[in-house]
mmCIF file of C-alpha atoms in Angstrom:
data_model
loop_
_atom_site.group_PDB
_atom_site.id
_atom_site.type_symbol
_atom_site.label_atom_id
_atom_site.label_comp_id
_atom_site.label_asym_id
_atom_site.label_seq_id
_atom_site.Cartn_x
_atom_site.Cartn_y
_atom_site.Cartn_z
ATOM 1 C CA UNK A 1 37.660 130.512 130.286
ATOM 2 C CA UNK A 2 34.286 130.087 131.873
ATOM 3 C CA UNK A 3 33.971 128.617 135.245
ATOM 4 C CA UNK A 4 30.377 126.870 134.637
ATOM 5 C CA UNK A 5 29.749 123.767 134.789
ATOM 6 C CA UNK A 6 29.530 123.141 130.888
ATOM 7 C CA UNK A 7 25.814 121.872 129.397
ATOM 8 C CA UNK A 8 24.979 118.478 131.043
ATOM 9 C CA UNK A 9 24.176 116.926 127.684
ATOM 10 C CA UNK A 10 27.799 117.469 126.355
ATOM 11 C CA UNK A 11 29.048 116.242 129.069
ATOM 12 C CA UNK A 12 26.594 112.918 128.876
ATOM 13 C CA UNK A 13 28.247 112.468 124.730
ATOM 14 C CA UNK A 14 31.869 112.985 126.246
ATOM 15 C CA UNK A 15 31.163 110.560 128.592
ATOM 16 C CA UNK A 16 29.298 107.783 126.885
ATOM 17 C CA UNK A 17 31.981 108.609 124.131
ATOM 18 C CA UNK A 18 34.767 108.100 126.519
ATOM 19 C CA UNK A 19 33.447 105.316 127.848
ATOM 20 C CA UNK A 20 32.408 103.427 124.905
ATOM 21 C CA UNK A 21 35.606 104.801 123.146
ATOM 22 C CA UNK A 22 33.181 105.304 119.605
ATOM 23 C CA UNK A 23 31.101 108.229 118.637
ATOM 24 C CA UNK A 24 28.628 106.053 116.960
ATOM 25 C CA UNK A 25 28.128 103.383 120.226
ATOM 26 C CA UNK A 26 27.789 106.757 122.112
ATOM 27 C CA UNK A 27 25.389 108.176 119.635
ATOM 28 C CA UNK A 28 23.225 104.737 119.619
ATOM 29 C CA UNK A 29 23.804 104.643 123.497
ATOM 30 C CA UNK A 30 22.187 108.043 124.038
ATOM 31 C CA UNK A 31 19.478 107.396 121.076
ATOM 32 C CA UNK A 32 20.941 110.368 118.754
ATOM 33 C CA UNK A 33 22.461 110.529 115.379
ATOM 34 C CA UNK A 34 26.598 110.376 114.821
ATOM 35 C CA UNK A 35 26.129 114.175 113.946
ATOM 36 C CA UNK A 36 24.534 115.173 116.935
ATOM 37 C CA UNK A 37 27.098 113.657 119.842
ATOM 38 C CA UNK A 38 29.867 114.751 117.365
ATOM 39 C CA UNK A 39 28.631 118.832 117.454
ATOM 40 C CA UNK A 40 28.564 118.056 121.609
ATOM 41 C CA UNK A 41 31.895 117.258 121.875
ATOM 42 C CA UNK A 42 32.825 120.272 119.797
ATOM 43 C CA UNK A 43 30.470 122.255 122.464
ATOM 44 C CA UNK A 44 32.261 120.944 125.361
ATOM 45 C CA UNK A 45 36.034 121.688 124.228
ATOM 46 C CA UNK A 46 34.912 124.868 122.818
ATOM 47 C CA UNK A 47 33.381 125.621 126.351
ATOM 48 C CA UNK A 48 36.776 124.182 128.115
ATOM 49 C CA UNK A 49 39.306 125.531 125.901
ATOM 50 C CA UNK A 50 41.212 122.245 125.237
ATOM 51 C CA UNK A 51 41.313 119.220 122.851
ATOM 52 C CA UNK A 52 39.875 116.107 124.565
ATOM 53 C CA UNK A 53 40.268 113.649 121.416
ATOM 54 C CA UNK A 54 43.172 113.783 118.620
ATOM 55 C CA UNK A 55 42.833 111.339 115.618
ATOM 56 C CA UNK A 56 44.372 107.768 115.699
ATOM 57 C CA UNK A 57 43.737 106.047 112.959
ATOM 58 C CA UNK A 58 39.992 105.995 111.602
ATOM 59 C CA UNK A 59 39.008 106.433 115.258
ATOM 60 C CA UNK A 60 39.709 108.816 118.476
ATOM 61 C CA UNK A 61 42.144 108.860 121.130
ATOM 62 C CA UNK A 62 42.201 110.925 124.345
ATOM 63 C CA UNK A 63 43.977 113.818 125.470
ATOM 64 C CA UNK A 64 45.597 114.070 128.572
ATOM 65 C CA UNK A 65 42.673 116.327 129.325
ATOM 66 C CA UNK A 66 40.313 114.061 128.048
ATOM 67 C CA UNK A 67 41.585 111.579 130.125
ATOM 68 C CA UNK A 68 41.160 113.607 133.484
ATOM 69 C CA UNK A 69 37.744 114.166 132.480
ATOM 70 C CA UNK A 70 37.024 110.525 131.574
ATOM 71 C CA UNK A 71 38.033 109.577 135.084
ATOM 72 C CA UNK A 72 36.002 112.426 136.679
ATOM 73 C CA UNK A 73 32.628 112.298 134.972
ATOM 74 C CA UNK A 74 32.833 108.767 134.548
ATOM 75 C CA UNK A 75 33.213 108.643 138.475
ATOM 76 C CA UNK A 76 30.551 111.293 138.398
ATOM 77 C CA UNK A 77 27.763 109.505 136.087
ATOM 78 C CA UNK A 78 28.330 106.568 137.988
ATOM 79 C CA UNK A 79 27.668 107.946 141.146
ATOM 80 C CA UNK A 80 24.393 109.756 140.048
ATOM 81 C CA UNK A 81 23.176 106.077 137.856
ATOM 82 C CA UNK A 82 23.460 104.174 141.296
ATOM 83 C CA UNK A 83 21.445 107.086 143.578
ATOM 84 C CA UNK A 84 18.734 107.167 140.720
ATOM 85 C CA UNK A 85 18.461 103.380 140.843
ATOM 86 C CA UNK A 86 18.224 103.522 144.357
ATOM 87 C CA UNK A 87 15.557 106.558 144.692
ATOM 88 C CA UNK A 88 13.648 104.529 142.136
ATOM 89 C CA UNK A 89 13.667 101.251 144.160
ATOM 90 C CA UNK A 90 12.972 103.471 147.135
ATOM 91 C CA UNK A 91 9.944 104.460 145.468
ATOM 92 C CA UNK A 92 9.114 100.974 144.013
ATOM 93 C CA UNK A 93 9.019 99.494 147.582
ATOM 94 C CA UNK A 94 7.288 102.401 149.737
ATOM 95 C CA UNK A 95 3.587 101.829 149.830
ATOM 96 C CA UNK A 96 1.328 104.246 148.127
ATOM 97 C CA UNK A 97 -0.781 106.371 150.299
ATOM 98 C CA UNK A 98 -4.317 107.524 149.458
ATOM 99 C CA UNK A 99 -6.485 109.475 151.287
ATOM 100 C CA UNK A 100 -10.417 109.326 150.942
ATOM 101 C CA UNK A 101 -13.010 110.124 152.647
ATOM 102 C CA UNK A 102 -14.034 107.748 155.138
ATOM 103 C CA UNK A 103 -17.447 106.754 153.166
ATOM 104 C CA UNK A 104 -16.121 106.118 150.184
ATOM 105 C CA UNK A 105 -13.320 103.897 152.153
ATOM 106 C CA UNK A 106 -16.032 102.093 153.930
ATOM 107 C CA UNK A 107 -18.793 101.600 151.157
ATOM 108 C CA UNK A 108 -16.647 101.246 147.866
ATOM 109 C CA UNK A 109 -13.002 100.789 148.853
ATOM 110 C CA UNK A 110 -12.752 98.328 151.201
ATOM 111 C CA UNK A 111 -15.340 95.817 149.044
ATOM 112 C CA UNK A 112 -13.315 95.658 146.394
ATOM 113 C CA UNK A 113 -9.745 95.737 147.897
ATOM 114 C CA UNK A 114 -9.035 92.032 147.416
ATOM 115 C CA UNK A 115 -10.134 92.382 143.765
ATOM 116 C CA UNK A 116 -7.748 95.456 143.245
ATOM 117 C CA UNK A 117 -5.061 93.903 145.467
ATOM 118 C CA UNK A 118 -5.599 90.506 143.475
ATOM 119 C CA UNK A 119 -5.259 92.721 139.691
ATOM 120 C CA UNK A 120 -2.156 95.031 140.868
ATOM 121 C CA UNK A 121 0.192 92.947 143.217
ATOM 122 C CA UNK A 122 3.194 94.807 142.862
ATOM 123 C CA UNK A 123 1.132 98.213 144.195
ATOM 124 C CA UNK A 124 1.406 98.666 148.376
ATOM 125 C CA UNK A 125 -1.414 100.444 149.139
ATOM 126 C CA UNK A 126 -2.121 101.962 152.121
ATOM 127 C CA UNK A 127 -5.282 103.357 152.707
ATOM 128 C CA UNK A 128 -5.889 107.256 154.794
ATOM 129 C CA UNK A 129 -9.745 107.973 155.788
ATOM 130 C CA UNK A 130 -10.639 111.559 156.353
ATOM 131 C CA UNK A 131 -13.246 114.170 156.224
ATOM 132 C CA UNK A 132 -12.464 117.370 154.783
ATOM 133 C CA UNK A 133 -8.913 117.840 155.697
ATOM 134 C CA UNK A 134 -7.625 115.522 153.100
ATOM 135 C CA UNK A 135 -5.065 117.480 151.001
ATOM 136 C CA UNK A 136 -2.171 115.737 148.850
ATOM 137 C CA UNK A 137 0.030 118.473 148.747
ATOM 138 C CA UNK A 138 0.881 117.536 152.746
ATOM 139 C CA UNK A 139 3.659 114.881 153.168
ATOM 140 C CA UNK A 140 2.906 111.567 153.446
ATOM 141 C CA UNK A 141 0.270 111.337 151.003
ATOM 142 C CA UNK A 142 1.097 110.637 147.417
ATOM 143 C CA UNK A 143 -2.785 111.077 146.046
ATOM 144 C CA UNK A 144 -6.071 111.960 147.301
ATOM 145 C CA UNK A 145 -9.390 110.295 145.938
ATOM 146 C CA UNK A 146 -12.621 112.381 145.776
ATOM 147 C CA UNK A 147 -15.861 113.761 144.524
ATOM 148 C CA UNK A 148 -15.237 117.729 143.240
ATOM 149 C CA UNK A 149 -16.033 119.921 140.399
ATOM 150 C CA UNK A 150 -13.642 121.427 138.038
ATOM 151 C CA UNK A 151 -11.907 123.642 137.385
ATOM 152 C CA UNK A 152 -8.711 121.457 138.663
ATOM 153 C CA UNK A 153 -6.256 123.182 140.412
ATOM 154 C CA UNK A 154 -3.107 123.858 138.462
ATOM 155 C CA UNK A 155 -0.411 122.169 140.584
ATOM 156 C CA UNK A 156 -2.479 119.102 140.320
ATOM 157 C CA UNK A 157 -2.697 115.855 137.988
ATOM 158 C CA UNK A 158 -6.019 114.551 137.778
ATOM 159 C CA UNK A 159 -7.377 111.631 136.226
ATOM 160 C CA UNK A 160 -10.705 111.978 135.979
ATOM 161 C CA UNK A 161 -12.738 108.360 136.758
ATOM 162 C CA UNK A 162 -16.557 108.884 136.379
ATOM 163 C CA UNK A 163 -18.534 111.742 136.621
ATOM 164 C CA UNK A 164 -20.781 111.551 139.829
ATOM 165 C CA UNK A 165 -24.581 110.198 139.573
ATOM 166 C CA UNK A 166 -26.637 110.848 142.545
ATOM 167 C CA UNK A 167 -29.900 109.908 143.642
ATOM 168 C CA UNK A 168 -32.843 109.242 146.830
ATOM 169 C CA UNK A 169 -32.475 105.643 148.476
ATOM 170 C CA UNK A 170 -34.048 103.954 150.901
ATOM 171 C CA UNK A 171 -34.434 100.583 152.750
ATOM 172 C CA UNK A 172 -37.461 97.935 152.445
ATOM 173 C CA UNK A 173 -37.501 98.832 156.307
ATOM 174 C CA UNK A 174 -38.334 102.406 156.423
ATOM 175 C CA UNK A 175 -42.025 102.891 157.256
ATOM 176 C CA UNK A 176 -43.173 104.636 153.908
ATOM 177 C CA UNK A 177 -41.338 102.364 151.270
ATOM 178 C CA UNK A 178 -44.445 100.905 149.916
ATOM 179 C CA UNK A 179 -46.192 103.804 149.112
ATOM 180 C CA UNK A 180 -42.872 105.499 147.546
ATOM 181 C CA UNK A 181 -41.706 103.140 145.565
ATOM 182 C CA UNK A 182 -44.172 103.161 143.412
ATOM 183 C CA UNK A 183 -44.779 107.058 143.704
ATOM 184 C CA UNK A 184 -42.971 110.415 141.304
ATOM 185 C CA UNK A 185 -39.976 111.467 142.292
ATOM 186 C CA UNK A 186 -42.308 114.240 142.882
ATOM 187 C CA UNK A 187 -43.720 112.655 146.255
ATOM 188 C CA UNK A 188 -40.272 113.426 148.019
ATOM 189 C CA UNK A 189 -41.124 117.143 148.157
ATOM 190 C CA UNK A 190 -43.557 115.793 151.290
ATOM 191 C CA UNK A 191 -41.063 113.758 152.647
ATOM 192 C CA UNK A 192 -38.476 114.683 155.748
ATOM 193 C CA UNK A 193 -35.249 114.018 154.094
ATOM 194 C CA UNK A 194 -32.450 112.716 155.890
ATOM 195 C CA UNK A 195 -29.305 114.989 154.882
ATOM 196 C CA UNK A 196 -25.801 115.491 155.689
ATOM 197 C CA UNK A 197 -24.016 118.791 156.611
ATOM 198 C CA UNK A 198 -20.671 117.854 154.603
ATOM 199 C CA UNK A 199 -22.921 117.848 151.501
ATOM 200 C CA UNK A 200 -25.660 120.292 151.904
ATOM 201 C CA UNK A 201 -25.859 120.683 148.304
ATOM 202 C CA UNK A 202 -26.903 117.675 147.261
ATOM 203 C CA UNK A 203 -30.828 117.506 147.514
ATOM 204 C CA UNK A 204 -31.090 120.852 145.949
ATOM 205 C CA UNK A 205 -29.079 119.711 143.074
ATOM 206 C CA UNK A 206 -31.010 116.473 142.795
ATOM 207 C CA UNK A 207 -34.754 118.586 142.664
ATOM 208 C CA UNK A 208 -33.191 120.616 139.986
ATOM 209 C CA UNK A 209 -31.741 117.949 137.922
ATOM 210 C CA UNK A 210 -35.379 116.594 138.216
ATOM 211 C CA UNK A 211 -37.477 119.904 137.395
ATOM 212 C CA UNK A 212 -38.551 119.654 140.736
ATOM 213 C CA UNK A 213 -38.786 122.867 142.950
ATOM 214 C CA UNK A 214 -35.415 122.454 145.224
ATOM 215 C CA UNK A 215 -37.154 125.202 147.814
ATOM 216 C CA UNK A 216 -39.899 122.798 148.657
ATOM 217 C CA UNK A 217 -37.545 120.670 149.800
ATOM 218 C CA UNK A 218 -38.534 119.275 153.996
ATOM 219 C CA UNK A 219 -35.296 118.481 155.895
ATOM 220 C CA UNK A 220 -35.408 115.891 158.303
ATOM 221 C CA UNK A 221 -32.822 114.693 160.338
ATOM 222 C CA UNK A 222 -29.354 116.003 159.636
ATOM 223 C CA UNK A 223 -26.162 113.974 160.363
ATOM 224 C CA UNK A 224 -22.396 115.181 160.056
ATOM 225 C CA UNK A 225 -20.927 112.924 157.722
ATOM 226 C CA UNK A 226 -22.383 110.900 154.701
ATOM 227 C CA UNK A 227 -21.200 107.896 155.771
ATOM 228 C CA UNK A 228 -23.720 107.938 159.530
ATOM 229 C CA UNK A 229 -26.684 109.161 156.538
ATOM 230 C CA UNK A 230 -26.163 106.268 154.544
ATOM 231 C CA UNK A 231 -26.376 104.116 157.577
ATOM 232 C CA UNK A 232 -29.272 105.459 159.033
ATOM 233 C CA UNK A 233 -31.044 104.989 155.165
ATOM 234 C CA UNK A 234 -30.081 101.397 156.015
ATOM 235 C CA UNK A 235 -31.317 101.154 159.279
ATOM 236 C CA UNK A 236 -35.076 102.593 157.773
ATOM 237 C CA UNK A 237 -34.758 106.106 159.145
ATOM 238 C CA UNK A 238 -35.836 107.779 155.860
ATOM 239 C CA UNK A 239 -34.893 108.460 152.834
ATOM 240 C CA UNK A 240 -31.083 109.695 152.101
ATOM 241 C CA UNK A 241 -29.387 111.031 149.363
ATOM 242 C CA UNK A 242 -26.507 109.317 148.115
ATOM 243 C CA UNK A 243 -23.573 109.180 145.380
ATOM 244 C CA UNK A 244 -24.252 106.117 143.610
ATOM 245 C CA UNK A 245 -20.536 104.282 144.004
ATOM 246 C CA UNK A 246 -21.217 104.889 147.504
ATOM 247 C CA UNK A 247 -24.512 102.472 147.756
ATOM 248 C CA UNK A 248 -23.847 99.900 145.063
ATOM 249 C CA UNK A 249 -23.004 96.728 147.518
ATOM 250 C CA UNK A 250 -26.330 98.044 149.293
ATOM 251 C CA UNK A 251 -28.820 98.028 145.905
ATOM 252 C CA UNK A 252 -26.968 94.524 144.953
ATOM 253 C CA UNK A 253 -28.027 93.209 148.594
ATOM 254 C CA UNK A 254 -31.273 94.629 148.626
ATOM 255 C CA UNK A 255 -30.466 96.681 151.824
ATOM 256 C CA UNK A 256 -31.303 100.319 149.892
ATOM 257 C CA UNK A 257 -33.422 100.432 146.610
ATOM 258 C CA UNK A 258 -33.209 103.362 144.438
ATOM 259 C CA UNK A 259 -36.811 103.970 143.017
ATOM 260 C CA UNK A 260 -35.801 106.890 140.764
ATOM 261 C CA UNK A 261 -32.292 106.144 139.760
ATOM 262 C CA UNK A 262 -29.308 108.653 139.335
ATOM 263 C CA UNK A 263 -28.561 111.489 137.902
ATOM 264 C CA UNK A 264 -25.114 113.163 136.842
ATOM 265 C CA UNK A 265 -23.776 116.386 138.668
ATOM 266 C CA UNK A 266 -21.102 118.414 137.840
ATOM 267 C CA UNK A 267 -18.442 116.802 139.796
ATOM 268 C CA UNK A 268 -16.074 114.107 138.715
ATOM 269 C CA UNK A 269 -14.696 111.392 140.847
ATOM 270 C CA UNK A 270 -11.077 111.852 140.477
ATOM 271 C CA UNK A 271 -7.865 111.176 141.408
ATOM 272 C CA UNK A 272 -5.309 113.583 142.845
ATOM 273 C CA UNK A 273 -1.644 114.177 143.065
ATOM 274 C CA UNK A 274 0.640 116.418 143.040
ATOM 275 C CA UNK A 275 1.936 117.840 139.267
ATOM 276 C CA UNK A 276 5.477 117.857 141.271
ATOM 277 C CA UNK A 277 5.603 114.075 142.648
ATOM 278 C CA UNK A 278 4.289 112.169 139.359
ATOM 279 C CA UNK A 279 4.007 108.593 139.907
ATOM 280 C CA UNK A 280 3.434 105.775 137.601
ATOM 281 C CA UNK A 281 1.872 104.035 139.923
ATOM 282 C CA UNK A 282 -0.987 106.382 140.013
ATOM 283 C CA UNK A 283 -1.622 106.068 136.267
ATOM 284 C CA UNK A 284 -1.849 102.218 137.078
ATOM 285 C CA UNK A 285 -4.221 103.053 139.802
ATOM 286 C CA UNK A 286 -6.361 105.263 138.031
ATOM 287 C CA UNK A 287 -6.720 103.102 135.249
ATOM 288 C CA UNK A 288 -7.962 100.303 137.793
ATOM 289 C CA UNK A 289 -10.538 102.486 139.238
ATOM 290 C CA UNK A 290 -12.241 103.670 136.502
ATOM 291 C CA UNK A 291 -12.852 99.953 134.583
ATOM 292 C CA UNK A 292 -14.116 98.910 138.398
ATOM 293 C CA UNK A 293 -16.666 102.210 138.312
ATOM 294 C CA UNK A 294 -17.659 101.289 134.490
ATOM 295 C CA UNK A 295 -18.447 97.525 135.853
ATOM 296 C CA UNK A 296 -20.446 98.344 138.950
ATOM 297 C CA UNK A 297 -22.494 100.940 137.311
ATOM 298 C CA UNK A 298 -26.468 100.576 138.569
ATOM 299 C CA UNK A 299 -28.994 100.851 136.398
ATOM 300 C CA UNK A 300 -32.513 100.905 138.229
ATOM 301 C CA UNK A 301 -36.033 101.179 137.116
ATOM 302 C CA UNK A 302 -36.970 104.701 136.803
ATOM 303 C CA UNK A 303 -40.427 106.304 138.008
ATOM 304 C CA UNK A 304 -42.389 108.802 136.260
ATOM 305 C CA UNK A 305 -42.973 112.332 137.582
#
């Protein structure tokens, strides 16, 4: 006689069967055919060496063995239903933590998180700003939203939202507006261009995705994080480079323009979580953020070269 624990899915027919006292409720209980809870309860003698149901009648009646393990997996399958429910109301009523960076909290988040409070009422979210050192895989943080290229990594789920458009802004105050907004994308090769260190990639890209020489490129004044270049393209200091989710409640104000529009890189904006720690909630999420990227999209007048 083997000491295992016998298969878990015999042991979920003998006890629906037991409990239910009727292969077929069992069967319908379980969503399986008659057949298949009847060929379980053969498994699960077979692997106990005893009879757990005799024939009474046109029905079944336990064994004294059958009995014992009525009361014991019944007692069993009860216990594990009420931790389940109450892991799964755990879950329901912590909040859901997502990290960002803090310029995509601060220019696209926080604008619309009435609306998305407003459309998904039942979803606590709770909002973690970083730079760089974001990672979901750490504990307390059940997904991470950002801008990266693929491949994904393979212990991840990741909903891709919107691939990433980038492009040059600027403000009505900076001191050269008037002559580049009407001017080629071209004209930028002469201009200082405010940058950011955490994306140092980004004008290059932009010149190339515009047949434009990326080594003639002038760097101005460099700042750490995107979010202090964005603000400084607001405050007139020049002309930034900028993801275009990141600047849409500035082009609706009229605080940045975007003379030569946006172009797609090779990175998606996408959401991150662990494969391990799926979440429904993040499906809900996900599906959220990418109708609210399809509605802001910008579409801008575009200069000629």
């Amino acid at each position: 006689m083997s000491h295992d624990l016998p298969p878990l899915n015999a042991l979920r027919a003998f006890e629906a069967t037991a409990r239910l006292n009727s292969v077929s409720q069992a069967a319908e209980q379980l969503h399986v055919t008659h057949g298949a809870v009847s060929r379980q309860l053969k498994v699960l003698e077979e692997h106990l060496g005893v009879s757990l149901f005799v024939k009474d009648g046109r029905g079944l009646k336990l064994t004294d063995a059958g009995l014992r393990l009525r009361d014991a997996s019944g007692e069993a399958f009860d216990r594990l239903r009420s931790v389940c429910a109450e892991l799964t109301q755990s879950t329901a009523d912590a909040p859901f933590v997502l990290g960002c960076s803090g310029s995509l909290l601060a220019r696209w988040f926080i604008p619309r998180l009435g609306r998305l409070n407003a459309d998904l009422p039942d979803l606590r979210l709770h909002l973690s700003a970083g730079e760089g050192d974001l990672d979901p895989r750490r504990p307390g943080l059940d997904a991470l939203l950002l801008f990266a290229e693929p491949p994904w990594p393979a212990d991840m789920q990741v909903y891709e939202l919107a691939a990433e458009r980038i492009g040059p802004v600027m403000s009505p105050l900076f001191s050269g507006y008037q002559r580049l907004q009407i001017a080629p994308a071209s004209a930028l090769l002469n201009e200082p261009l405010l940058h950011t260190t955490s994306r140092p990639q980004a004008w290059p890209s932009w010149a190339q995705q515009n047949d434009l020489d990326a080594k003639a490129l002038k760097l101005g004044q460099g700042f750490e994080h995107l979010y202090y270049l964005l603000e400084a393209a607001v405050a007139g200091l020049g002309v930034a480079i900028a993801p275009e989710p990141l600047v849409a409640e500035d082009l609706k104000a009229g605080r940045l323009v975007a003379p030569w529009g946006f172009c797609e890189t090779p990175a998606q904006l996408a959401l991150w979580l662990p494969k391990r720690a799926a979440d429904g909630r993040a499906r809900q999420l996900a599906q959220w953020l990418k109708n609210e990227l399809r509605q802001s999209n910008y579409s801008p007048r575009l200069n000629s070269r």
